[in-house]
């Protein structure tokens, strides 16, 4: 199954407007000819329009870090999928910081996945266990639960606009990435869970990213895992050289 690798940079709540524009320009310059890799920049909400303008025509697309599960109405402070859709190709849902810092539940994530899809946004659905859960031998159970809940309303026809990001919480922002063995084992487990939820053909077509301390110097080996089809990058996506290196590492494996 030919799955086009996808490298996405989640800028989280970082960058000023000037920094965001310079970063987008830098990534554009660094990866101008790398069409084999899908490249997505995911800035904070207020910079989405400006970044979208900066990368237009480059093949790079823009994503959002979250959205609400309703399309409009009295929901002060929220942003709807319909508002994002003209400017974004993706929305990240269920990121561990939203689950663990902001208390987002599996049910909320599932409702957001449906709302995003109905507005035509593709979804990067994040799943991953904490260190405590891993040490208790519950990593697969947690990932399976988050996956099944998040995909609860997803029909077979919607699967092509879903990317799964496996991001072990203990690897996010710690500088300690999962080993290639752990990344591959969990990506394979995600794929077998997708086969149970849908079917094997669908599971083989869905892209699975690894996220958590991906850097230029470990990207090649993580992206070399047979079931890992890309990376969701935090810290290293804030530097155009570092992010460019990760994208080129992905491209080197395709060419
Ligand atoms: P880091 O790459 O900084 O570990 O962050 C990963 C992440 O949370 C991407 O969504």
XYZ file of C-alpha atoms and ligand atoms in Angstrom:
265
model
C 0.000 0.000 0.000
C 1.447 3.326 -1.073
C 0.854 5.842 1.720
C 2.152 9.362 1.094
C 4.185 10.420 4.142
C 2.821 13.388 6.089
C 5.026 15.633 8.226
C 3.112 18.182 10.313
C 4.516 20.899 12.559
C 2.406 21.650 15.633
C 3.561 25.060 16.801
C 1.353 24.864 19.924
C 1.013 28.231 21.727
C 4.307 29.551 20.363
C 5.463 32.206 17.857
C 4.663 35.876 17.430
C 3.092 36.865 14.118
C 6.483 37.897 12.742
C 8.056 34.647 13.889
C 5.186 32.648 12.387
C 5.603 34.325 9.002
C 9.384 33.932 9.022
C 9.017 30.271 9.986
C 6.481 29.581 7.243
C 8.721 31.327 4.702
C 11.733 29.358 5.913
C 9.940 26.000 5.654
C 8.696 26.969 2.219
C 12.214 27.813 1.020
C 13.717 24.679 2.566
C 11.208 22.243 1.098
C 10.259 23.874 -2.191
C 10.882 20.769 -4.277
C 9.773 18.080 -1.811
C 6.447 17.119 -3.349
C 6.660 13.484 -2.304
C 5.923 14.510 1.301
C 2.703 16.109 2.495
C 3.757 19.122 4.596
C 1.422 20.776 7.089
C 2.027 23.801 9.318
C -0.203 24.105 12.378
C 0.059 27.613 13.860
C -1.970 29.158 16.694
C -5.466 30.296 15.571
C -4.693 34.032 15.131
C -1.860 33.346 12.663
C -3.713 30.837 10.464
C -4.779 33.344 7.806
C -1.369 34.971 7.528
C 0.462 31.637 7.382
C -2.034 30.372 4.822
C -1.184 33.375 2.648
C 2.543 32.898 3.135
C 2.534 29.264 1.938
C -0.025 29.612 -0.834
C 1.083 27.963 -4.061
C 3.872 26.026 -2.333
C 2.077 22.720 -1.760
C 2.340 23.277 2.011
C -1.031 23.344 3.732
C -2.197 24.719 7.052
C -3.857 22.996 9.994
C -5.548 24.102 13.210
C -4.714 22.804 16.684
C -8.314 22.294 17.797
C -11.901 23.154 16.922
C -15.303 23.074 18.576
C -17.989 20.469 17.866
C -20.666 22.980 16.750
C -20.541 25.084 13.596
C -21.816 28.365 15.097
C -23.675 29.783 18.056
C -23.269 31.034 21.614
C -19.982 29.313 22.480
C -17.779 32.166 23.645
C -14.127 31.622 22.911
C -14.559 28.615 20.642
C -13.715 28.285 16.934
C -15.857 26.177 14.607
C -14.738 23.813 11.846
C -16.749 25.897 9.364
C -14.616 28.946 10.253
C -11.398 27.002 9.740
C -12.309 25.136 6.570
C -11.572 27.953 4.061
C -8.013 28.279 5.385
C -7.090 24.861 6.773
C -6.803 21.371 5.361
C -6.382 19.664 8.750
C -7.405 19.990 12.360
C -5.563 18.253 15.206
C -8.002 16.642 17.646
C -7.419 14.849 20.931
C -3.879 16.136 21.442
C -2.565 14.953 24.810
C -2.247 18.543 26.041
C -5.954 19.015 25.422
C -6.808 15.694 27.051
C -4.529 16.021 30.074
C -4.112 19.772 30.632
C -7.542 20.955 29.465
C -9.620 17.925 30.431
C -10.988 17.010 27.011
C -12.886 13.708 27.015
C -13.114 10.924 24.442
C -16.755 11.867 23.826
C -15.815 15.466 23.068
C -13.056 14.327 20.738
C -15.505 12.053 18.893
C -18.022 14.887 18.468
C -15.285 17.184 17.157
C -14.132 14.553 14.643
C -17.680 14.412 13.234
C -18.035 18.203 13.119
C -14.652 18.628 11.436
C -15.527 16.049 8.823
C -18.858 17.653 8.030
C -17.003 20.890 7.247
C -14.581 19.121 4.934
C -11.564 19.256 7.258
C -9.251 16.288 7.488
C -8.442 15.212 11.027
C -5.180 14.324 12.738
C -6.517 12.260 15.638
C -3.974 11.994 18.466
C -3.766 9.013 20.782
C -1.154 7.988 23.338
C -0.552 6.675 26.810
C 1.070 8.358 29.828
C 4.218 6.975 31.443
C 2.169 5.662 34.343
C -0.154 3.815 31.958
C 2.789 2.355 30.038
C 4.505 1.204 33.210
C 1.269 -0.443 34.336
C 1.207 -2.406 31.058
C -1.871 -0.525 29.857
C -0.453 1.312 26.825
C -2.328 -0.727 24.209
C -5.551 -0.640 26.202
C -5.423 3.175 26.407
C -4.554 3.640 22.745
C -7.288 1.217 21.694
C -9.848 3.009 23.867
C -8.903 6.481 22.570
C -8.913 5.236 19.000
C -12.250 3.395 19.175
C -13.900 6.325 20.972
C -12.453 8.983 18.660
C -13.527 7.019 15.594
C -16.907 6.137 17.104
C -18.886 8.157 14.559
C -16.525 7.649 11.625
C -17.937 5.666 8.726
C -15.838 3.756 6.252
C -16.194 6.544 3.677
C -14.644 9.103 6.056
C -11.449 7.185 6.756
C -9.461 8.734 3.921
C -9.630 12.108 5.647
C -8.285 10.757 8.947
C -4.652 10.541 10.006
C -3.798 8.899 13.334
C -0.943 10.392 15.368
C 0.510 8.075 17.995
C 2.073 10.414 20.553
C 3.164 8.762 23.793
C 2.722 11.451 26.447
C 6.076 10.586 28.056
C 7.891 11.423 24.810
C 6.277 14.820 24.200
C 8.629 17.701 24.863
C 10.979 15.504 26.916
C 13.759 15.000 24.377
C 13.278 11.238 24.824
C 11.584 9.816 21.746
C 10.105 6.330 21.702
C 12.521 3.673 20.480
C 11.959 2.588 16.900
C 10.724 -0.743 18.292
C 8.121 0.931 20.523
C 7.053 3.326 17.749
C 6.691 0.481 15.235
C 4.937 -1.837 17.716
C 2.329 0.786 18.592
C 1.852 1.918 14.985
C 1.240 -1.735 14.050
C -1.173 -2.026 16.972
C -3.030 1.093 15.780
C -3.267 -0.433 12.311
C -4.591 -3.744 13.623
C -7.162 -1.848 15.711
C -8.219 0.031 12.554
C -8.582 -3.332 10.807
C -10.900 -4.477 13.602
C -12.940 -1.274 13.535
C -13.124 -1.076 9.713
C -11.358 -3.710 7.594
C -7.783 -4.589 6.648
C -7.870 -2.730 3.320
C -8.995 0.470 5.048
C -6.425 -0.022 7.819
C -3.683 -0.370 5.209
C -4.685 2.922 3.600
C -4.796 5.114 6.743
C -1.627 7.041 7.557
C -0.168 6.768 11.047
C 2.226 9.405 12.368
C 4.598 9.125 15.286
C 4.971 12.188 17.532
C 7.125 12.920 20.575
C 10.623 14.448 20.480
C 11.101 13.915 16.739
C 14.263 15.760 15.667
C 16.482 15.902 12.609
C 18.781 13.255 14.054
C 16.164 10.612 14.906
C 13.631 11.266 12.134
C 15.150 8.861 9.607
C 15.035 5.854 11.901
C 11.527 6.608 13.240
C 10.187 7.237 9.739
C 11.859 4.035 8.594
C 9.400 1.947 10.651
C 7.101 0.137 8.203
C 3.873 1.285 9.878
C 5.007 4.870 10.578
C 3.888 7.125 7.720
C 4.975 10.485 9.034
C 5.605 12.621 12.076
C 3.741 15.156 14.173
C 6.498 17.470 15.331
C 6.378 19.977 18.182
C 9.580 21.689 19.330
C 11.648 20.944 16.229
C 8.942 22.433 13.984
C 9.667 25.885 15.468
C 12.949 26.060 13.596
C 12.827 26.006 9.789
C 16.234 24.300 9.485
C 15.310 21.535 11.933
C 11.861 21.005 10.421
C 13.334 21.066 6.912
C 15.808 18.367 7.962
C 12.941 16.144 9.151
C 11.048 16.651 5.888
C 14.147 15.833 3.862
C 14.729 12.708 5.966
C 11.205 11.604 5.062
C 11.764 12.420 1.379
C 15.027 10.469 1.305
C 13.089 7.314 2.162
C 10.599 7.819 -0.630
C 13.111 8.571 -3.366
P 7.605 17.562 20.686
O 8.067 17.261 19.273
O 8.042 18.894 21.160
O 7.955 16.444 21.624
O 5.996 17.631 20.642
C 5.287 16.617 20.044
C 3.866 17.028 19.943
O 3.160 17.145 20.926
C 3.340 17.315 18.593
O 1.947 17.420 18.611
